[in-house]
Every structure is written in C-alpha cells, then in structure tokens.
Short mmCIF file of C-alpha atoms and ligand atoms in Angstrom, two decimals:
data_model
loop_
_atom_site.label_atom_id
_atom_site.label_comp_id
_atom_site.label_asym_id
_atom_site.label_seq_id
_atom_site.Cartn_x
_atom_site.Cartn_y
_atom_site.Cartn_z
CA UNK A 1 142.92 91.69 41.12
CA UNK A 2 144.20 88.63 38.60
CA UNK A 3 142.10 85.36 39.11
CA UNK A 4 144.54 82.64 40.26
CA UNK A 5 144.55 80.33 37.40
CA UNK A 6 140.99 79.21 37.25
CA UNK A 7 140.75 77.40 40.47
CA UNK A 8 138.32 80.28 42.09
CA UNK A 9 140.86 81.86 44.28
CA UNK A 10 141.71 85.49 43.90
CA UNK A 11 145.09 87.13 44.70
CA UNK A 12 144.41 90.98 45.50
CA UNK A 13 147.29 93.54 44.68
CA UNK A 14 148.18 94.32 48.38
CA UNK A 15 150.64 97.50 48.40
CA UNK A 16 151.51 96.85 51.62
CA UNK A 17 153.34 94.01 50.73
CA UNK A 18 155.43 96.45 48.61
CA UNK A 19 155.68 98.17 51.85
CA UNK A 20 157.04 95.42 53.79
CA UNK A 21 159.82 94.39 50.91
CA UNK A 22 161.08 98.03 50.76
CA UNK A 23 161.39 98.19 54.40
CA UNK A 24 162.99 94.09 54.62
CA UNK A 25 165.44 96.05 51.81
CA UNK A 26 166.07 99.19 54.12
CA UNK A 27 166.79 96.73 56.73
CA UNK A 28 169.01 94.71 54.92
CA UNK A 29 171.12 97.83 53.83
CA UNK A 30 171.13 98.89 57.22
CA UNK A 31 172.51 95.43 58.83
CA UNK A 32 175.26 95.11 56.19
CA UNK A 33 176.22 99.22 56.83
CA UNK A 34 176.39 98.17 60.92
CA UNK A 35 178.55 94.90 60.13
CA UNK A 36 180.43 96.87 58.62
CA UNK A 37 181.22 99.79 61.38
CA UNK A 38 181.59 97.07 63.55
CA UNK A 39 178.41 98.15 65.41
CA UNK A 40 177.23 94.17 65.98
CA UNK A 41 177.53 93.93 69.95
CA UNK A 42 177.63 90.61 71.55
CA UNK A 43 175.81 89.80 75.15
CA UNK A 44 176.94 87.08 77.30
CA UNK A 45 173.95 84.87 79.23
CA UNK A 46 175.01 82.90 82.08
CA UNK A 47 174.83 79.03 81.91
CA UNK A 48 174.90 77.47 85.56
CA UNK A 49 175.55 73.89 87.46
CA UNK A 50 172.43 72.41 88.01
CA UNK A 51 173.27 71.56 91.35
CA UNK A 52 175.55 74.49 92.61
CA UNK A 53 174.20 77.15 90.62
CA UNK A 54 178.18 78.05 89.95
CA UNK A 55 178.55 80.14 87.42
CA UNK A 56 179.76 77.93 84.68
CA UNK A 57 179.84 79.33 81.37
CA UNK A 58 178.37 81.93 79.13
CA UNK A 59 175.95 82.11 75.73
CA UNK A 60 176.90 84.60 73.11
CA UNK A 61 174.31 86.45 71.76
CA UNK A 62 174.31 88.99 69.14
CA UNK A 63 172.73 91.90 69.61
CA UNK A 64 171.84 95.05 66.90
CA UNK A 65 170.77 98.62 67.69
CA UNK A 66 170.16 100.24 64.78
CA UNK A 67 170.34 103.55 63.76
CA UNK A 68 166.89 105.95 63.89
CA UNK A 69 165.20 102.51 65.18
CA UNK A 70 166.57 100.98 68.12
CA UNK A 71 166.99 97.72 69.36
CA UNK A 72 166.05 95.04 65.98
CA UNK A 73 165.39 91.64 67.85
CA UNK A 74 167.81 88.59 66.53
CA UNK A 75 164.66 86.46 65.99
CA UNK A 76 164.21 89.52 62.43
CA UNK A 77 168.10 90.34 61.77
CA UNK A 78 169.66 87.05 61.73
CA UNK A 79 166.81 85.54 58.95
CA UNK A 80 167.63 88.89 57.63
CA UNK A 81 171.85 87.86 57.53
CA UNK A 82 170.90 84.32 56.88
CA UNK A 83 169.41 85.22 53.72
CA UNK A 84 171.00 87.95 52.20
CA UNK A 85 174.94 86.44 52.47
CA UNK A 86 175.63 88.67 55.39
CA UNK A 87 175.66 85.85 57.98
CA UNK A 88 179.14 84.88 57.66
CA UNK A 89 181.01 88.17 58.43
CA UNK A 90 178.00 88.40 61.23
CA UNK A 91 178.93 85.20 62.90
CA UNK A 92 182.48 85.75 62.27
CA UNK A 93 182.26 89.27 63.63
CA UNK A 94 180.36 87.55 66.88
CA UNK A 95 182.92 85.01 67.50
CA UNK A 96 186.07 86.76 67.74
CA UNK A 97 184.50 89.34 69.70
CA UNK A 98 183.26 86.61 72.22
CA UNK A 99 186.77 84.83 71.87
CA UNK A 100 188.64 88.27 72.49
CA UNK A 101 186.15 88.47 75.80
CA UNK A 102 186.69 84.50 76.69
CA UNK A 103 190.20 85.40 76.84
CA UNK A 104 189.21 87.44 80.06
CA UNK A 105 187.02 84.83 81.75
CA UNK A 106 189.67 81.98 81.84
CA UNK A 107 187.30 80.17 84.22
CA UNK A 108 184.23 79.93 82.08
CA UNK A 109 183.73 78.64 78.89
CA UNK A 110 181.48 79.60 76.27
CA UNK A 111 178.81 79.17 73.14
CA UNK A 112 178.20 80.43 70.07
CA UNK A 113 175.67 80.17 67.91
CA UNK A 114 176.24 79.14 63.88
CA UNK A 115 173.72 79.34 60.82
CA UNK A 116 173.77 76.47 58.40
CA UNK A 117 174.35 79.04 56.14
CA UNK A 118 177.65 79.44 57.24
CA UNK A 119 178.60 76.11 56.32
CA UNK A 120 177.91 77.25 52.64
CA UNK A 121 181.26 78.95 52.48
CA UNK A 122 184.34 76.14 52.22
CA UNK A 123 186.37 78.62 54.42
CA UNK A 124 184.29 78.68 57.10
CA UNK A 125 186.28 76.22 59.22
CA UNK A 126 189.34 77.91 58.26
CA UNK A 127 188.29 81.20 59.17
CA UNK A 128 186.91 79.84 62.47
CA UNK A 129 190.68 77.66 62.68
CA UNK A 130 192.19 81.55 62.11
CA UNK A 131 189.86 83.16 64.41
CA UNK A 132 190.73 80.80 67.44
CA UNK A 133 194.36 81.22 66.70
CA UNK A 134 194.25 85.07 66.81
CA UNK A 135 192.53 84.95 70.12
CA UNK A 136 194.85 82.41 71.36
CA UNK A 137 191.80 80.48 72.68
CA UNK A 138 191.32 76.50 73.28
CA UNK A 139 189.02 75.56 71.27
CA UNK A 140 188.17 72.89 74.12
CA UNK A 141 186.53 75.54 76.27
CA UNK A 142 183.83 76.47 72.91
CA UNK A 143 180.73 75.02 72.27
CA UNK A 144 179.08 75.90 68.67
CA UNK A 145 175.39 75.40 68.79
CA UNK A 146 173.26 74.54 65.74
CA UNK A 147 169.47 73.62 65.05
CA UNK A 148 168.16 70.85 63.93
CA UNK A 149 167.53 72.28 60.39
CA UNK A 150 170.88 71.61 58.93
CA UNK A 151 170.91 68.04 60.29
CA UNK A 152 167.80 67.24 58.60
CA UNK A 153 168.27 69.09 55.32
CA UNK A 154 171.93 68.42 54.72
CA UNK A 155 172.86 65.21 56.56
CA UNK A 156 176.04 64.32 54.80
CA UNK A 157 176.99 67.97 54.34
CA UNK A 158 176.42 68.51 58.20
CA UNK A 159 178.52 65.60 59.42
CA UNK A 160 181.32 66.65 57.15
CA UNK A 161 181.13 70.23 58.61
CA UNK A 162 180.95 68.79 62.28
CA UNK A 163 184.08 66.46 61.74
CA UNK A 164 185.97 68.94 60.02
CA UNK A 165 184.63 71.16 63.26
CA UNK A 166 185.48 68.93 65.86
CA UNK A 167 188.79 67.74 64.63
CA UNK A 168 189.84 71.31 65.14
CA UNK A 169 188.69 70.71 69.08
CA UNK A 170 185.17 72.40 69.21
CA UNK A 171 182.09 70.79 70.37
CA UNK A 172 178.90 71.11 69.00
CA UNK A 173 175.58 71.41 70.88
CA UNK A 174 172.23 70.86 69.75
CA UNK A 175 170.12 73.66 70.65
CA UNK A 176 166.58 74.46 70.67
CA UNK A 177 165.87 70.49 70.83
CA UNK A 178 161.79 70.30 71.27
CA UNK A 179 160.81 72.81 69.63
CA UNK A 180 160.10 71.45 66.04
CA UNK A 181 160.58 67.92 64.67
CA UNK A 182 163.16 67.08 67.44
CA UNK A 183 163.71 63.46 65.92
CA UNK A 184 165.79 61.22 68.03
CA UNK A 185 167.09 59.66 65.09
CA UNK A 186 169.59 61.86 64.91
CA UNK A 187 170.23 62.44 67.94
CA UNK A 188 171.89 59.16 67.92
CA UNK A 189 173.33 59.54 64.23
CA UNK A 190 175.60 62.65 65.03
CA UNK A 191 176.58 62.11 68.32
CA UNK A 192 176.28 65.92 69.87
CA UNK A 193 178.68 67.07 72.38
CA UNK A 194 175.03 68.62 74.47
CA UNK A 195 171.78 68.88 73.69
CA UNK A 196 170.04 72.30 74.76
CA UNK A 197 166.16 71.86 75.76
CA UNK A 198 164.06 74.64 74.21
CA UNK A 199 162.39 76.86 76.61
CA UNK A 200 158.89 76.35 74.95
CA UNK A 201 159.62 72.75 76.70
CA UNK A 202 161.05 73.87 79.91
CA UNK A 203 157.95 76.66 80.34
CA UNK A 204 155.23 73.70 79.52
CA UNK A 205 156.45 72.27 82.65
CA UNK A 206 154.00 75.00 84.34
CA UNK A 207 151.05 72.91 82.75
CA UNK A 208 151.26 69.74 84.61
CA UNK A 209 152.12 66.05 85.22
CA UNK A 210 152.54 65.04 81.15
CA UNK A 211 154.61 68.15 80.04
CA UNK A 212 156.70 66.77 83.49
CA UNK A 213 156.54 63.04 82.16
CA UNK A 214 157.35 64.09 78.35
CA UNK A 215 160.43 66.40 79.74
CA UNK A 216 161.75 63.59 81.98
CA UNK A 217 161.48 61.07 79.10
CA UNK A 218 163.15 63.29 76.79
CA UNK A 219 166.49 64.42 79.34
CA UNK A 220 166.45 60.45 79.96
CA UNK A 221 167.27 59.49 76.41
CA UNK A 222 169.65 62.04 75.80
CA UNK A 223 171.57 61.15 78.86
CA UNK A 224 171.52 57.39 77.74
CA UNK A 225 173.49 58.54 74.92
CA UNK A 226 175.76 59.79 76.68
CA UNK A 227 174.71 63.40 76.18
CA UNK A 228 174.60 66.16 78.51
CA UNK A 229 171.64 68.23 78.42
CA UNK A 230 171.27 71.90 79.47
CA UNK A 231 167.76 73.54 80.00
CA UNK A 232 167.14 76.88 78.60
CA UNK A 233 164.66 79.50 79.22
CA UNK A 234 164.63 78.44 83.00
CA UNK A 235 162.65 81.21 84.96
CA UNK A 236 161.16 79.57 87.81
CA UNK A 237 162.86 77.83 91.01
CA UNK A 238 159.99 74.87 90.36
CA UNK A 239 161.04 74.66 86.76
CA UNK A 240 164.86 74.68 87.97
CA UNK A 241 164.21 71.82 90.43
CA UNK A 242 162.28 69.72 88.24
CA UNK A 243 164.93 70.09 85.60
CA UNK A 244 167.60 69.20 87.78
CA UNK A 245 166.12 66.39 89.62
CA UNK A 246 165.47 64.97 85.35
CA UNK A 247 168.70 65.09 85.26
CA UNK A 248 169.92 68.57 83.40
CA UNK A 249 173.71 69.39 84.19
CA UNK A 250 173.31 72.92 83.23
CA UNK A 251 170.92 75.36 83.82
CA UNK A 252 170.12 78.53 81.59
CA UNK A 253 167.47 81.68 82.21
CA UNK A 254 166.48 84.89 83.57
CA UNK A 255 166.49 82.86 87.25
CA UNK A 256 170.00 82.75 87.29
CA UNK A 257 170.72 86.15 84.57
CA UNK A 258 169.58 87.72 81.36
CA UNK A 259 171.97 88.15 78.15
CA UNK A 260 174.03 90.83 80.25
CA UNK A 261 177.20 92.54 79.50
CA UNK A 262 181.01 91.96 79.51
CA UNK A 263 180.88 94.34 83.16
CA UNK A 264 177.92 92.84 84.02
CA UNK A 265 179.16 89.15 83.66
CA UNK A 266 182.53 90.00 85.70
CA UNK A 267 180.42 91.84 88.38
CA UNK A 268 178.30 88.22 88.28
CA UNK A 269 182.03 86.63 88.98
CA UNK A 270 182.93 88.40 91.87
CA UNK A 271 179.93 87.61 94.18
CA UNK A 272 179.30 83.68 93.05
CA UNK A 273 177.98 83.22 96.72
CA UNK A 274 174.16 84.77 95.18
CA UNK A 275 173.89 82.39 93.10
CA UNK A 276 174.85 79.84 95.82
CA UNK A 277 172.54 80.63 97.84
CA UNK A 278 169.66 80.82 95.27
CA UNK A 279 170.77 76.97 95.22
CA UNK A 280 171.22 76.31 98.86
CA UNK A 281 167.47 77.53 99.66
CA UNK A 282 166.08 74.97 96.81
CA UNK A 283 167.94 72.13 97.92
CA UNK A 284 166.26 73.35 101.45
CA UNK A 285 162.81 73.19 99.18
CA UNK A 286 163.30 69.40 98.71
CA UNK A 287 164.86 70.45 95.57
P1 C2E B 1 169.00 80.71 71.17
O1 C2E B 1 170.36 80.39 70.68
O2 C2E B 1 168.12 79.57 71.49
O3 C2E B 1 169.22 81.66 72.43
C1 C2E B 1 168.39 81.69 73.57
C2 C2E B 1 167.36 82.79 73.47
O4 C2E B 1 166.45 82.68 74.56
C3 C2E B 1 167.96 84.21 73.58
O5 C2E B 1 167.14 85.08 72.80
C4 C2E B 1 167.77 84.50 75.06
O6 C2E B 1 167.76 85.89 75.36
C5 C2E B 1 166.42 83.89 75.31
N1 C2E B 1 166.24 83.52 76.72
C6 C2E B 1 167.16 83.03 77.58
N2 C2E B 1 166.62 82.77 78.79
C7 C2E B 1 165.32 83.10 78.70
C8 C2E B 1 164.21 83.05 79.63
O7 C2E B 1 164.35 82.64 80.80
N3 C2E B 1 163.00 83.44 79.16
C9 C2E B 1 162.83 83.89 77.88
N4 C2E B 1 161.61 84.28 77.52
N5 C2E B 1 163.85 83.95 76.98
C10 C2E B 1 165.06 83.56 77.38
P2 C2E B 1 167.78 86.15 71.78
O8 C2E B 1 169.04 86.73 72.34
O9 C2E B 1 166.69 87.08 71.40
O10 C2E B 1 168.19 85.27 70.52
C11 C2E B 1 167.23 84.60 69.76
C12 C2E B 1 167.87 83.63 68.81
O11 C2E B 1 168.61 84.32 67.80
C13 C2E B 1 168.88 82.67 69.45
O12 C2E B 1 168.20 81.61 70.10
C14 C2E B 1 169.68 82.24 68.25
O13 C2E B 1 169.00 81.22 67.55
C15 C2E B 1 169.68 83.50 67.41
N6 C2E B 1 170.97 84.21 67.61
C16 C2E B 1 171.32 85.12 68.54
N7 C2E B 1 172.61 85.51 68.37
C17 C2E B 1 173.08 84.82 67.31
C18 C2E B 1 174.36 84.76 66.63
O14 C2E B 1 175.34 85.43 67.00
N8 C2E B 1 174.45 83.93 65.54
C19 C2E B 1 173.39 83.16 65.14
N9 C2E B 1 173.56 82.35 64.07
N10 C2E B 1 172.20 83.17 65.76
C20 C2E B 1 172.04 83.99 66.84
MG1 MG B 2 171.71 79.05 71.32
MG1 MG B 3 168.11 77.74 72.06
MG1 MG B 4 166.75 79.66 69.16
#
C-alpha cells in the first residue's frame, strides 16, 4: 500500500485489477482476430408503424460470439473497438453487411449505428460513399444513428461530419435521447432526421402519471421541430399505446421482435397480417 499523497487516503495494490487489464487485453486481441475472419455477424430488429404495426424497417445490430467464450454483449465489445482503433473496420464491416442484406428487403429501410470515433478517420465518409456504391444502395432508405456524446463534445466537428453525411443522402437519427443529458438545445441546433426515445424512458412509463406527462412533453417538442420520433425498448401493448397516442411514428421492441436474423426477418415479411392484428386488437383496447 502507497499513501495517496498526504491527503489520508490509501490506494491498496489490488491484483485483480491486473487481472481485469490482462483479460480487457485478451479481449481486445480476440475482437481484432474475429474482425478480421470476418466473424462480426449483424442482427436485424424490426422497427414498426405506430399505427399499423407494418413492418417498416430494420436496426442493425452487431453481434460477436467469440471463440472458447460465447456470446460478448455489444454494451463490452464496442467500448472495447471504440477504444482500441478497431471501431472503424467494425462499423465498416457492419454496414456493408447490412447494405448487402438491404439489397434483399427493397421494401424496408434500415439503421445503423456509428461511434464518434469513427468520425476520427477523414475517410470515413468516403469509405461509407464507397460502401453504398458497392452495394448499389440509396442512401435515402439509411438512417445512421449517433448519441448525444459527439454532439456535445465535438459540436463543430459533428456538424461538419453530418453535412458532409447528409449531402451524400443519409439521415441521421438521434438515438438513445433520455437517457443522459438529453439537452434540447441541440436538438434544435442540428436538426436530426429522428430522434429515438431510450427505453429506460419508454419502461418508466410503467411507474405512473409523471413518467407519462414527462414522455408526452418530450415526443411533443421533438415533433414541433419537425422531428419524427421512434420509441425503443417497447415491450408492453400499454407502453405501445401510450407511445402512439404521444405521438411516436415508429415503434421498436421485443412486442413487435427481438434483434432476429436475415431468415428470421424475411419469415417476419411473409406473414405481416400478425403484426396487424397485434394492432387491430389495441386499437379495439381504446388504443
Ligand atoms: P442501441 O443502438 O440503442 O440499440 C438498441 C438496444 O436495445 C439493442 O441492444 C437491442 O437489442 C435492445 N432492445 C431492443 N428492444 C428492446 C426491448 O424491448 N427490451 C430490452 N430490454 N432491450 C431492447 P444490443 O443489441 O445489445 O446493443 C446495445 C448497444 O450497442 C446499441 O444500443 C448500440 O449503442 C451498440 N451497438 C450495437 N451494434 C452496434 C454497431 O454495429 N455499431 C455501433 N457503433 N454500436 C453498436
Ligand atoms: Mg441504435
Ligand atoms: Mg438506442
Ligand atoms: Mg444504446
């Protein structure tokens, strides 16, 4: 133990943390070694009309088994990517995989997510320009979502990344909007293409009239911007009525479909009348 410069506090040689960088490290060395075998697998989630429950479009979302382990959740390996330069061939890797599938679905359209790290290469947009040209793929029908983070940390960087973006067709979404900071400053300031409500919002809708109140406020200003909002994390018909009635235009959650895959998804297309009907019997609820 080393006394922490006078002050009374002691800092106590822990070998676990030793433990926990060696295995971050292992980790590390595995994610780069399944970038590159092209063992990254993407899973689509289904986004739905608020008011039809149609199948509308689909959120990427990359997914890592890795070797000796199993499944690695993308809440550890993407911090992981983000920090250790491996996120750009990750989200690179992601999107043209979700573009080649997109090329398949030519009724839905899709999102992606992107790190702010990303942005930190200057060929980023050209390598997304490239990526959408290989796939032959409108970039009309893609939505890139992005947290708040960047916006806050970077303004000017992020607005010159978003034009450069958006020039090239794409919109960009905000996602996760409620679950930190969640100023509405800029909100207004960058203009987003759709705002995505964070499910920590949409499930405090279970806790009563002000979580209702706050929501409603919240889907209300967005919409007076002219922005469409999406709920995410939607796993209960009350949430899903509530959320429509505030005025969502798109629906997201294990109601309507986990992260499934490519099969799955297509299966999903071929009997839209489920869905319907899961949207017929809430409109019958007063929904
Ligand atoms: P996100 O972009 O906000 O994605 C939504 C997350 O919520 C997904 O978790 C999804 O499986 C989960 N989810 C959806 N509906 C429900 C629900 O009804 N209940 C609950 N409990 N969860 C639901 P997932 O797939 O584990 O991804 C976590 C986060 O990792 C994503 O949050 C995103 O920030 C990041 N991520 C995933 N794939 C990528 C990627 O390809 N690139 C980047 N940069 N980030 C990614
Ligand atoms: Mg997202
Ligand atoms: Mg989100
Ligand atoms: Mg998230």
């Amino acid at each position: 133990s080393s006394k922490d410069g006078g002050r009374g506090r002691w800092t106590v040689y822990d070998p676990r943390m030793d433990e926990e960088r060696q295995s971050r490290n292992q980790m590390e060395i595995d994610l780069r070694e399944a970038i590159a075998r092209g063992e990254i697998e993407v899973v689509y989630q289904p986004v739905v009309d608020a008011k039809t429950f149609a199948l509308v479009s689909v959120e990427a979302l990359a997914r890592w088994t890795r070797r000796g382990h199993g499944p690695v959740s993308p809440d550890v390996f993407i911090p992981i990517a983000e920090t250790s330069g491996l996120i750009d061939q990750l989200g690179l890797c992601v999107l043209s995989q979700a573009l080649r599938q997109l090329g398949h679905w030519p009724e839905l359209k899709l999102s992606v997510n992107v790190s702010p790290g990303q942005f930190r290469d200057p060929a980023f947009v050209d390598h997304v320009a490239a990526t959408f040209e290989e796939a032959r793929i409108e970039p009309g029908r893609v939505v890139l979502e992005m947290t708040e983070t960047y916006f806050i940390q970077s303004p000017e960087r992020a607005r010159l990344a978003m034009d450069r973006l958006r020039s090239l067709g794409l919109r960009i979404a905000l996602d996760d909007f409620g679950a930190g900071f969640s100023s509405v400053g800029y909100l207004r300031q960058f203009g987003f293409d759709r705002m995505k409500i964070d499910r920590s919002l949409v499930q405090s809708l279970d806790r009563g009239h002000r979580a209702v109140e706050m929501l409603q406020a919240t889907v209300a200003l967005a919409r007076s911007l002219g922005i469409p909002v999406t709920a995410e994390g939607v796993e209960t018909e009350q949430q899903a009525v509530i959320l429509r009635i505030a005025g969502c235009d798109q629906l997201q959650g294990y109601l309507f479909g986990r992260p499934q895959s490519p099969d799955e998804i297509a299966a999903l297309m071929l009997r839209p009348m489920e869905l319907r009907a899961k949207a017929a019997e809430l409109a019958f609820a007063g929904g």
